[in-house]
Tab-separated table of C-alpha atoms and ligand atoms in Angstrom:
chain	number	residue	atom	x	y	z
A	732	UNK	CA	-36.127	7.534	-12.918
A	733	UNK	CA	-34.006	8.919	-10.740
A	734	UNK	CA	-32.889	13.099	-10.830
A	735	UNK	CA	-29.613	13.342	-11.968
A	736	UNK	CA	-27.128	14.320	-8.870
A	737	UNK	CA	-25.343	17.673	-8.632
A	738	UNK	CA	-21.754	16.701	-8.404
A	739	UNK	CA	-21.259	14.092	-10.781
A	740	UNK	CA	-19.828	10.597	-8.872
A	741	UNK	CA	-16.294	9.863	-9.603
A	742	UNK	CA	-16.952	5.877	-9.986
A	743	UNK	CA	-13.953	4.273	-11.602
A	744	UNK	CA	-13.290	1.633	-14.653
A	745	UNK	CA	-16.115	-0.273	-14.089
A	746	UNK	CA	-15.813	-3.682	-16.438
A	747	UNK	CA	-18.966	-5.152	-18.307
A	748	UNK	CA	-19.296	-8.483	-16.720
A	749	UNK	CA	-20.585	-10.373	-19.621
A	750	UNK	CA	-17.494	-9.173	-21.468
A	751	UNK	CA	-15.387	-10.058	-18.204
A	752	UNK	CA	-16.720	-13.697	-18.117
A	753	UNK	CA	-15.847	-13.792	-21.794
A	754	UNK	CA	-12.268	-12.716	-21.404
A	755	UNK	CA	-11.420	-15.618	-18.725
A	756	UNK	CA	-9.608	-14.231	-16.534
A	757	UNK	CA	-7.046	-16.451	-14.676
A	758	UNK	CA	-8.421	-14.476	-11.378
A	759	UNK	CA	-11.255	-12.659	-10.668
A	760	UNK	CA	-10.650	-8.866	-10.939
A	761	UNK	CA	-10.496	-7.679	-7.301
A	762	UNK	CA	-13.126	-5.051	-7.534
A	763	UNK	CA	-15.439	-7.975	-7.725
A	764	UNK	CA	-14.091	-10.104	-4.647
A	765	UNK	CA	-15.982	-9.521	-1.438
A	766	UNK	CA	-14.670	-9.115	1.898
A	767	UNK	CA	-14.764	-12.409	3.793
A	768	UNK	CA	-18.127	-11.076	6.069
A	769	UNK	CA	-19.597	-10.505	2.661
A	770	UNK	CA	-18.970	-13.620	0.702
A	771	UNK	CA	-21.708	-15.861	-0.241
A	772	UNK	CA	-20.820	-18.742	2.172
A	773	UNK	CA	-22.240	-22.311	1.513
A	774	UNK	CA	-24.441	-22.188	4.701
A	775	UNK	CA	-27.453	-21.631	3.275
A	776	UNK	CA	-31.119	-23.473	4.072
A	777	UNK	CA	-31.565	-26.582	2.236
A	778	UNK	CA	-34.665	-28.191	3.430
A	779	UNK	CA	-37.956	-27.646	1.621
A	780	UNK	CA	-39.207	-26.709	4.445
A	781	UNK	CA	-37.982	-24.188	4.355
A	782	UNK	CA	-39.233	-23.085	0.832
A	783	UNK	CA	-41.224	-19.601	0.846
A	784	UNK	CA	-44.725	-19.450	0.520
A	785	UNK	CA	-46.485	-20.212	-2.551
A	786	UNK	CA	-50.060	-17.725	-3.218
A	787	UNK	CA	-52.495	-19.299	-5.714
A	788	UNK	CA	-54.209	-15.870	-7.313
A	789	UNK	CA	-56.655	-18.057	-8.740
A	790	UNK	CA	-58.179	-18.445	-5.439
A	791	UNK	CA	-57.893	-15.107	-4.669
A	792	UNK	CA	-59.376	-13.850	-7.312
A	793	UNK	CA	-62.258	-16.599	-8.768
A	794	UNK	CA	-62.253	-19.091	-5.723
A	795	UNK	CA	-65.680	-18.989	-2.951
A	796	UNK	CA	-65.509	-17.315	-0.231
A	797	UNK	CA	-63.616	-19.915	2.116
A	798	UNK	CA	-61.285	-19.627	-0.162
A	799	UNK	CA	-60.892	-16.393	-0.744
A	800	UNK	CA	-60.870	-15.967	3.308
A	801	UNK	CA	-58.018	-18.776	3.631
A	802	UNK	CA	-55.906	-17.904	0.806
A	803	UNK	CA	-55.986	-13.946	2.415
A	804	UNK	CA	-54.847	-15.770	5.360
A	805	UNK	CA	-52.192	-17.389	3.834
A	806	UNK	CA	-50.853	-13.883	1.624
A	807	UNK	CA	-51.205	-12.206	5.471
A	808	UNK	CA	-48.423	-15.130	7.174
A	809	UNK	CA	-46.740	-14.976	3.740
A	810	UNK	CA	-46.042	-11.123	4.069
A	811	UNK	CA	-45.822	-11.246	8.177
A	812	UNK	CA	-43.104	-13.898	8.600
A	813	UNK	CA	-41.380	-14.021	5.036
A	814	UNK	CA	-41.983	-10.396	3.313
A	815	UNK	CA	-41.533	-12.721	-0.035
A	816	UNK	CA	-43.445	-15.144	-1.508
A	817	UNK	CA	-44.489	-17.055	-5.360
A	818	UNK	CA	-47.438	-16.421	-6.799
A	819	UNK	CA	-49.073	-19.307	-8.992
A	820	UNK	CA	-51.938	-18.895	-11.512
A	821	UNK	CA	-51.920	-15.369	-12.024
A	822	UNK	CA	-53.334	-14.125	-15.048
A	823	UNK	CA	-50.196	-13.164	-17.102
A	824	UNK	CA	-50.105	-15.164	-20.165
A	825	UNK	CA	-47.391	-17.355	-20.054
A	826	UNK	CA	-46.666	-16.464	-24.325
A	827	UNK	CA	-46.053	-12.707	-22.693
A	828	UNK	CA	-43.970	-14.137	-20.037
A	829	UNK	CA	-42.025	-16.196	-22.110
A	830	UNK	CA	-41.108	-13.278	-24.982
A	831	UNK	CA	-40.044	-10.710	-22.621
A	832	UNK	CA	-37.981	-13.345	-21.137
A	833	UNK	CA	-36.474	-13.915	-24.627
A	834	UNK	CA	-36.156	-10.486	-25.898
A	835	UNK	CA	-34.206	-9.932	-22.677
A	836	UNK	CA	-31.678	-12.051	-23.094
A	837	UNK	CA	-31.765	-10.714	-27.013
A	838	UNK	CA	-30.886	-7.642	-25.594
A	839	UNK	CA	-28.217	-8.884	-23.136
A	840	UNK	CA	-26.747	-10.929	-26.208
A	841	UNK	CA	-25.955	-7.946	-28.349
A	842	UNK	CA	-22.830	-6.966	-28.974
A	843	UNK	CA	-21.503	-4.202	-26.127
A	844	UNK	CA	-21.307	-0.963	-28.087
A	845	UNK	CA	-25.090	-1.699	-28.924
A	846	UNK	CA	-25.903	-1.936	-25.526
A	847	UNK	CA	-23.866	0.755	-24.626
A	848	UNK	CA	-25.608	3.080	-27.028
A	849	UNK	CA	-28.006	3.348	-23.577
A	850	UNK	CA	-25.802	4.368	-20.744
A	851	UNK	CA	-26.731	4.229	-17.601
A	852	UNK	CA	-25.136	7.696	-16.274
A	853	UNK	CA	-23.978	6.641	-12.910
A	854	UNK	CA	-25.329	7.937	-9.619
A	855	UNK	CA	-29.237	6.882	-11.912
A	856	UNK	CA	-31.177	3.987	-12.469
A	857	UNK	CA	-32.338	3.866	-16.114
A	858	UNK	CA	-30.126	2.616	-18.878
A	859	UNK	CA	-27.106	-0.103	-19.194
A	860	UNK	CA	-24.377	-0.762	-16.705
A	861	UNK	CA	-23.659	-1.175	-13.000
A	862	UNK	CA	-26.191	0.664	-10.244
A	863	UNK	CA	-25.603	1.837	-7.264
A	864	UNK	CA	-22.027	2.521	-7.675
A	865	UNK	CA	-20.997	5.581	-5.799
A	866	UNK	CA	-17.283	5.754	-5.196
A	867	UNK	CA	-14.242	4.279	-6.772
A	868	UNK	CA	-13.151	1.418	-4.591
A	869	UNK	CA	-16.777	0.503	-3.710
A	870	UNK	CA	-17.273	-3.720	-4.565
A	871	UNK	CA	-18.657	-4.201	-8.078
A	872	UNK	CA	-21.742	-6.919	-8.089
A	873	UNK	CA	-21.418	-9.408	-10.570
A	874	UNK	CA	-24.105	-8.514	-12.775
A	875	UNK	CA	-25.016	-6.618	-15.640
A	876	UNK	CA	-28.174	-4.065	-15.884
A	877	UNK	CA	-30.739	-2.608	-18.127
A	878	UNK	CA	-33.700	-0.419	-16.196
A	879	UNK	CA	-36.219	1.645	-17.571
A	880	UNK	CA	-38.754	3.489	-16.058
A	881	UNK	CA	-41.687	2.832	-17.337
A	882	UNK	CA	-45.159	4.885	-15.258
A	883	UNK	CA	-46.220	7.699	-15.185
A	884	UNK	CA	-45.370	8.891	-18.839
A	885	UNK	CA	-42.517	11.916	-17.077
A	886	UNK	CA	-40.384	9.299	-15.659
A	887	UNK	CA	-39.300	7.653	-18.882
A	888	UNK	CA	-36.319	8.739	-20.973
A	889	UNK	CA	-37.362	8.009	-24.416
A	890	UNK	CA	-33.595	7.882	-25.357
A	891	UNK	CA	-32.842	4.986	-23.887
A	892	UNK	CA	-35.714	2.510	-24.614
A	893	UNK	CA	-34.164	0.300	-27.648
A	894	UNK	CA	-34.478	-0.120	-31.000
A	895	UNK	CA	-33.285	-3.377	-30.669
A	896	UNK	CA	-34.281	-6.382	-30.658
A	897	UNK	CA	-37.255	-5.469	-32.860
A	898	UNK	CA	-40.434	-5.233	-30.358
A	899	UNK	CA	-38.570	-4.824	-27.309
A	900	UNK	CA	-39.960	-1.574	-26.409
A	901	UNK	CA	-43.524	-2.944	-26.783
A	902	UNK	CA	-43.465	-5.582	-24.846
A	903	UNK	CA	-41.992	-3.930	-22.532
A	904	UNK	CA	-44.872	-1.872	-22.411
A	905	UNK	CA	-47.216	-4.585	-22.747
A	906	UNK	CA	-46.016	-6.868	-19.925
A	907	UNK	CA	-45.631	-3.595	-17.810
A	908	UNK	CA	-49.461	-3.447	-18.217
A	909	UNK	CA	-49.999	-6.680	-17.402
A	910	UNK	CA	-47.826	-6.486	-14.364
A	911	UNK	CA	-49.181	-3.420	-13.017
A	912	UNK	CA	-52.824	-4.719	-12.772
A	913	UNK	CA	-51.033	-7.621	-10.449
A	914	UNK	CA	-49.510	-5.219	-8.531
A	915	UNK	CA	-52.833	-3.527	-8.380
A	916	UNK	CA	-54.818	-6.782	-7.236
A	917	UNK	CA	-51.580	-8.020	-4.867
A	918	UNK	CA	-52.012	-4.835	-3.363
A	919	UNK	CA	-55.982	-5.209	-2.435
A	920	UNK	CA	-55.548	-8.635	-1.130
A	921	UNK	CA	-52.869	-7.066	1.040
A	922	UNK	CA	-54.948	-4.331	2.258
A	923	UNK	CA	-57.302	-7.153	3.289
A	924	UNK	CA	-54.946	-9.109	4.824
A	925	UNK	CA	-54.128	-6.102	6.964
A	926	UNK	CA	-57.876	-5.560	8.278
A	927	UNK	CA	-57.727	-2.514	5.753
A	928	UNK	CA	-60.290	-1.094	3.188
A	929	UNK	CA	-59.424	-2.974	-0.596
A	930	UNK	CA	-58.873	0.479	-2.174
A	931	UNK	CA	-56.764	1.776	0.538
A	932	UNK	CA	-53.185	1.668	-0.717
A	933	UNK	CA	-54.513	2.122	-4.350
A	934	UNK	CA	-56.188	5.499	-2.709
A	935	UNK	CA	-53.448	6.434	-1.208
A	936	UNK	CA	-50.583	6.027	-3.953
A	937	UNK	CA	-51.815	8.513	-6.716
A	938	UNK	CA	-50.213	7.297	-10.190
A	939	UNK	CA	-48.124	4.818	-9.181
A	940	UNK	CA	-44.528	4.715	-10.514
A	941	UNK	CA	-43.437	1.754	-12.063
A	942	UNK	CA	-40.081	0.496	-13.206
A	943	UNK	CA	-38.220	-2.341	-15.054
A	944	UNK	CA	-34.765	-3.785	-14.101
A	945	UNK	CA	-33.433	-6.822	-16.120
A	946	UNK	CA	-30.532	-8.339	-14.220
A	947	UNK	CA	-27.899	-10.272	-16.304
A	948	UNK	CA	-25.453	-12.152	-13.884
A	949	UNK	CA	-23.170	-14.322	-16.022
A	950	UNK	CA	-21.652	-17.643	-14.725
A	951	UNK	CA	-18.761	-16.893	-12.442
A	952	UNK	CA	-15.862	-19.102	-12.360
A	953	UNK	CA	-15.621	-18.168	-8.188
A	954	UNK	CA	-19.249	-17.704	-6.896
A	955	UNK	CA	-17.832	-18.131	-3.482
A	956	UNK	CA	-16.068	-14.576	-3.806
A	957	UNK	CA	-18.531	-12.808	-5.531
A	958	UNK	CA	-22.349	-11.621	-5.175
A	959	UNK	CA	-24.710	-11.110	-8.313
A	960	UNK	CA	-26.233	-8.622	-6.225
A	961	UNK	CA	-25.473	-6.735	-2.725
A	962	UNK	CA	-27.619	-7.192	-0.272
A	963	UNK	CA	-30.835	-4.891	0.244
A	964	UNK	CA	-34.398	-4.163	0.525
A	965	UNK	CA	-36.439	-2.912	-2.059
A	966	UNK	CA	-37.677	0.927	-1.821
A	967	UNK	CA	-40.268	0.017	-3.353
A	968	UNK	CA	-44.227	-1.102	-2.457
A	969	UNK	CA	-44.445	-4.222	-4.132
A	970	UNK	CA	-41.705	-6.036	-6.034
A	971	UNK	CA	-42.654	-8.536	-8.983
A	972	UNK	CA	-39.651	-11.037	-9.938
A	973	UNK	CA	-39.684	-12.767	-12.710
A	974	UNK	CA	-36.715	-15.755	-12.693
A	975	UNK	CA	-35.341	-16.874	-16.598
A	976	UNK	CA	-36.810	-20.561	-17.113
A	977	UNK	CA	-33.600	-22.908	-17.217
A	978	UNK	CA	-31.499	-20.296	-15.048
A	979	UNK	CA	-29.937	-20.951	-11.851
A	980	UNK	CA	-30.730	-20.557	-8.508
A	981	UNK	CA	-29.451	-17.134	-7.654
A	982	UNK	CA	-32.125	-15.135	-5.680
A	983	UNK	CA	-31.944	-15.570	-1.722
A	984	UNK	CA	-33.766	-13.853	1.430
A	985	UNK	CA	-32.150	-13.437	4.698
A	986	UNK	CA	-34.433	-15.226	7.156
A	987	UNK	CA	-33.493	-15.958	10.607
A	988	UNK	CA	-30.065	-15.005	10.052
A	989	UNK	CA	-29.920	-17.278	7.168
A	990	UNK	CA	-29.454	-16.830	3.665
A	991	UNK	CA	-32.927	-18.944	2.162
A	992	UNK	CA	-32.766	-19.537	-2.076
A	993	UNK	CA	-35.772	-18.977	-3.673
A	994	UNK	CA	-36.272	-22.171	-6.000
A	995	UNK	CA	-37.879	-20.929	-9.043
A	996	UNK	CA	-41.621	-22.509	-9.622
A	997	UNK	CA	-42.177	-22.444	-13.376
A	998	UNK	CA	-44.260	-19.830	-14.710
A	999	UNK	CA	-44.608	-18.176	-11.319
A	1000	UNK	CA	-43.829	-14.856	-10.422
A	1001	UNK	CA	-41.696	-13.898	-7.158
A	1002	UNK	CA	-43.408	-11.186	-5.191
A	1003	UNK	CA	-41.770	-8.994	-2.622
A	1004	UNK	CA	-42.811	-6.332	-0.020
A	1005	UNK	CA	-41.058	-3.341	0.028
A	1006	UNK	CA	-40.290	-0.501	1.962
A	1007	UNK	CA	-42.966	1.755	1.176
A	1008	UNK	CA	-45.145	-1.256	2.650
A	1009	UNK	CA	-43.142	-1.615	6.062
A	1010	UNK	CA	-43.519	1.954	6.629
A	1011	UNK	CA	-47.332	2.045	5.944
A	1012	UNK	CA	-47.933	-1.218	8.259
A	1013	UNK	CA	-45.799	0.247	10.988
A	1014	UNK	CA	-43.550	-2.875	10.505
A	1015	UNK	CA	-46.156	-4.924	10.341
A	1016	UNK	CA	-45.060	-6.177	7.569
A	1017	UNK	CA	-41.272	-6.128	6.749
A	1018	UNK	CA	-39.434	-5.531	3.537
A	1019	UNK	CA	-36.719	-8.431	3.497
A	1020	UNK	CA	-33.033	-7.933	2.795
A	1021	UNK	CA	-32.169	-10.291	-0.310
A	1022	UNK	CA	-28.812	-10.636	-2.571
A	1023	UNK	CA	-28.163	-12.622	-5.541
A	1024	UNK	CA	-25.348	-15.231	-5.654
A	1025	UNK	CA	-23.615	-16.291	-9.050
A	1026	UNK	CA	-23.119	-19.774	-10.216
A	1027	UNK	CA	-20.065	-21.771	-11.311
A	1028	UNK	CA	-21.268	-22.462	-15.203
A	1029	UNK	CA	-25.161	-20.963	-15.663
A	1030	UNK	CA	-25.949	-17.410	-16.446
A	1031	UNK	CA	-28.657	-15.759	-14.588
A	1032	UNK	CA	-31.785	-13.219	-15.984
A	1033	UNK	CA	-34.020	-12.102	-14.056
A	1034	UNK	CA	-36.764	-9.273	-14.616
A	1035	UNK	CA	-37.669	-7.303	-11.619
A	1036	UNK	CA	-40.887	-4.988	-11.451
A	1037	UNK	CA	-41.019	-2.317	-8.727
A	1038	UNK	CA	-43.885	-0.484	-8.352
A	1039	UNK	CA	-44.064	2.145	-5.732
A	1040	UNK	CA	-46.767	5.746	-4.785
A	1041	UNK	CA	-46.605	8.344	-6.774
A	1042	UNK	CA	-43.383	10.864	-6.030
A	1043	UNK	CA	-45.587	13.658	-4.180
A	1044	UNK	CA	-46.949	11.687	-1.878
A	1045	UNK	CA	-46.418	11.978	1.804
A	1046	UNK	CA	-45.922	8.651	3.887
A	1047	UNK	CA	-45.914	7.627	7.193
A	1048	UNK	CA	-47.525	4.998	9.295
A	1049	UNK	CA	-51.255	4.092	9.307
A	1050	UNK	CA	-53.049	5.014	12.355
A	1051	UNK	CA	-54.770	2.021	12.342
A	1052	UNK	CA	-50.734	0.565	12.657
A	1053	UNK	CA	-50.409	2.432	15.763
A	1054	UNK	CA	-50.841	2.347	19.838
A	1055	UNK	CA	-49.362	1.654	22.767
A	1056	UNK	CA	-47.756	-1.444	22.469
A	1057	UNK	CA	-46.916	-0.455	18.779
A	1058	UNK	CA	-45.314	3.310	19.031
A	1059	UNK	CA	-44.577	4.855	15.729
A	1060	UNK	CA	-41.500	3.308	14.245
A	1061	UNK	CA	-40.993	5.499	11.331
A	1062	UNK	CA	-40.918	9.523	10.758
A	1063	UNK	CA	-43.567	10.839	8.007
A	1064	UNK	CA	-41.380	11.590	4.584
A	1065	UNK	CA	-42.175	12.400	1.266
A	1066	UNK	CA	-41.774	9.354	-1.766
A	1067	UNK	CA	-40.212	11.505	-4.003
A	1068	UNK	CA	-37.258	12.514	-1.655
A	1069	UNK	CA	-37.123	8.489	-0.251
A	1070	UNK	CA	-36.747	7.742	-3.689
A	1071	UNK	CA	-33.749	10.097	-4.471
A	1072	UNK	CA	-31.831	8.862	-1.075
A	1073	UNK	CA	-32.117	5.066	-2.082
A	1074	UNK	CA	-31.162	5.347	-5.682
A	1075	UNK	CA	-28.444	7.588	-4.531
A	1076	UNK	CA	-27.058	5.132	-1.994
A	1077	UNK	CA	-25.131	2.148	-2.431
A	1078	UNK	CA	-27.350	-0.824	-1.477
A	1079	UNK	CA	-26.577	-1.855	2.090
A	1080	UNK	CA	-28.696	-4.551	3.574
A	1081	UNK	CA	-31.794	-2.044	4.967
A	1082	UNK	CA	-29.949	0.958	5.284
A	1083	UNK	CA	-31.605	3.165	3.131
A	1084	UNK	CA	-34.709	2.953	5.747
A	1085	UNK	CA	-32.769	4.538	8.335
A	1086	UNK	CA	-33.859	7.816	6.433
A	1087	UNK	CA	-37.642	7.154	7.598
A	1088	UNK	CA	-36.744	5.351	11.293
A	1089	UNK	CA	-37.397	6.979	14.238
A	1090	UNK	CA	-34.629	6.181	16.500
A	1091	UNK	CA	-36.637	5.879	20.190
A	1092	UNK	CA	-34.386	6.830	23.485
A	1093	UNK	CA	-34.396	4.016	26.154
A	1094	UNK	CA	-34.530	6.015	28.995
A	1095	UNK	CA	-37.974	8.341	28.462
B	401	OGA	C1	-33.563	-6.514	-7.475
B	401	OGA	C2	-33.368	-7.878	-6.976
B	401	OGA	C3	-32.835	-10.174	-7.409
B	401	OGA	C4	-32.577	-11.088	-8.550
B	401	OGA	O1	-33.344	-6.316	-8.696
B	401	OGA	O2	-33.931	-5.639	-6.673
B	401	OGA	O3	-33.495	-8.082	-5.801
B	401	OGA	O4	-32.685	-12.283	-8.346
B	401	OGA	N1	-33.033	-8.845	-7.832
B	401	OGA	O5	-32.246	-10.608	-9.628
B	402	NI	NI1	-34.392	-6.411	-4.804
């Protein structure tokens, strides 16, 4: 999805973790052990209380119009004080669900020089391997990739969508449809939820661009030293998570200081704001940082759906975002350019939004 850099990155042996895990080593390689600030500690939120909200589409989308009104509500706090939350009863057949789940892990499952017949050239985002690796003592996250970009047409490299497992490619396609139109829908209910016009992020984005990541994180035989996945925010609008049924816990959001898990809800989807959205609401609404942690004997999948504006489009924050008591927080920017800086920047909490802040003086 991403243009290919200039210089090309000097990145270093970078081991496949699934082979990794399968080779035991007695310790774990130390590219892969995290500073002590960085390590997944065991302080994490336990109560359900503390669970993140739970959207019933159904409501949104066929209930009356209390409903409608409270469940709009609801999305609103959802976004406002969590920037994540699970949607339930969305209209993605479960059968769809369930065999892009399984070709997934088909794919993950094949032997390495098949996977490896769709490199992912570092420094990009589309193919097999490691992302956001950008130097050759940078940590490695405990995970292995496959990405595709899928929307408009341009952005996909036909090279690299598989011939195997037999219908991967199409249903790939076909769940990207599906997923799309949620993204579509999510994003009206949004606009709503924001005292905005339905249409007005779908007016404003052009063709959207939409990509897949599957995320592989084998069982780890130290998840206290490693992370599946750095922390970061997404760059895109809207993120759609879908967590492997059976898998382990893994996905967590940084609330309060405090690293929440996300317990998976069968059959529902995880949805997260991203920056694109932040920028638009003027903060309004945040994009969260998140990381993945590893577990001592499960393997992990996960398939992640970001959907963002069109490349050309210029962003900034909504008037309507803006006054007084709300000064503009972020600089106006092109997509396509945001884009380029986050894929070509190692994922840092919410660093890659610096690019768009507008750092404001105290004294003026
Ligand atoms: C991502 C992501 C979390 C997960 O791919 O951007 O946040 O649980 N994934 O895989
Ligand atoms: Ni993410």
């Amino acid at each position: 999805m991403a243009p290919v850099p200039l210089s090309p990155v000097k990145v270093g042996h970078i081991d496949d973790v699934q082979e990794l895990r399968n080779a035991k080593p007695t310790t774990i390689p130390e590219r892969f052990v995290r500073d002590m600030t960085e390590r997944p500690t065991l302080a994490t939120a336990l109560s359900s209380t503390s669970d993140i909200p739970v959207i019933d589409f159904s409501k949104l989308i066929k209930g009356d119009k209390d409903e409608v009104h409270s469940e709009i509500l609801k999305l609103g706090i959802a976004c406002e004080e969590w920037g994540f939350f699970q949607v339930i009863n969305h209209d993605i057949e479960l059968s769809l669900l369930e065999s892009i789940e399984k070709l997934a892990k088909e794919f993950f499952m094949l032997p390495l020089e098949e996977k490896q017949k769709y490199p992912m050239i570092p420094g990009t985002l589309q193919g097999y391997g490691q992302a956001f690796v950008f130097s050759e003592d940078q940590k490695l996250d405990w995970c292995n990739m496959f990405a595709l970009g899928v929307e408009p047409q341009y952005i996909r490299n036909p090279k690299l969508w598989p011939t195997k497992p037999a219908k991967f490619s199409e249903t790939v396609e076909l769940y990207s449809k599906e997923v799309r139109a949620l993204c579509n829908d999510l994003l009206k209910y949004i606009a709503m939820s924001l005292g905005l016009r339905q249409q007005a992020f779908e007016e404003m984005f052009g063709v959207a661009v939409q990509a897949i990541r599957m995320n592989y994180y084998p069982a780890c035989s130290r998840p206290d030293l490693v992370l599946g996945l750095s922390p970061h925010s997404d760059g895109s609008a809207l993120t759609v998570l879908q967590q492997g049924k059976g898998s382990s816990v893994g996905l967590q959001i940084l609330k309060d200081n405090t690293w929440v898990p996300v317990q998976p809800i069968p059959n529902a989807l995880v949805i997260n704001i991203g920056d694109t959205i932040e920028v638009l609401s003027n903060g309004k609404y945040k994009s969260v940082e998140h990381r993945a942690v590893t577990h001592k004997e499960k393997d992990r999948l996960s398939l992640v759906t970001f959907y963002a504006p069109s490349y050309e489009i210029e962003l900034g924050p909504m008037p309507e975002f803006v006054d007084e008591s709300n000064p503009c927080k972020y600089r106006r920017y092109n997509h396509g350019e945001y884009s380029k800086h986050y894929v070509t920047s190692k994922l840092q909490g919410k660093k890659a939004l610096d690019f768009a802040k507008i750092h404001t003086k105290i004294s003026n």
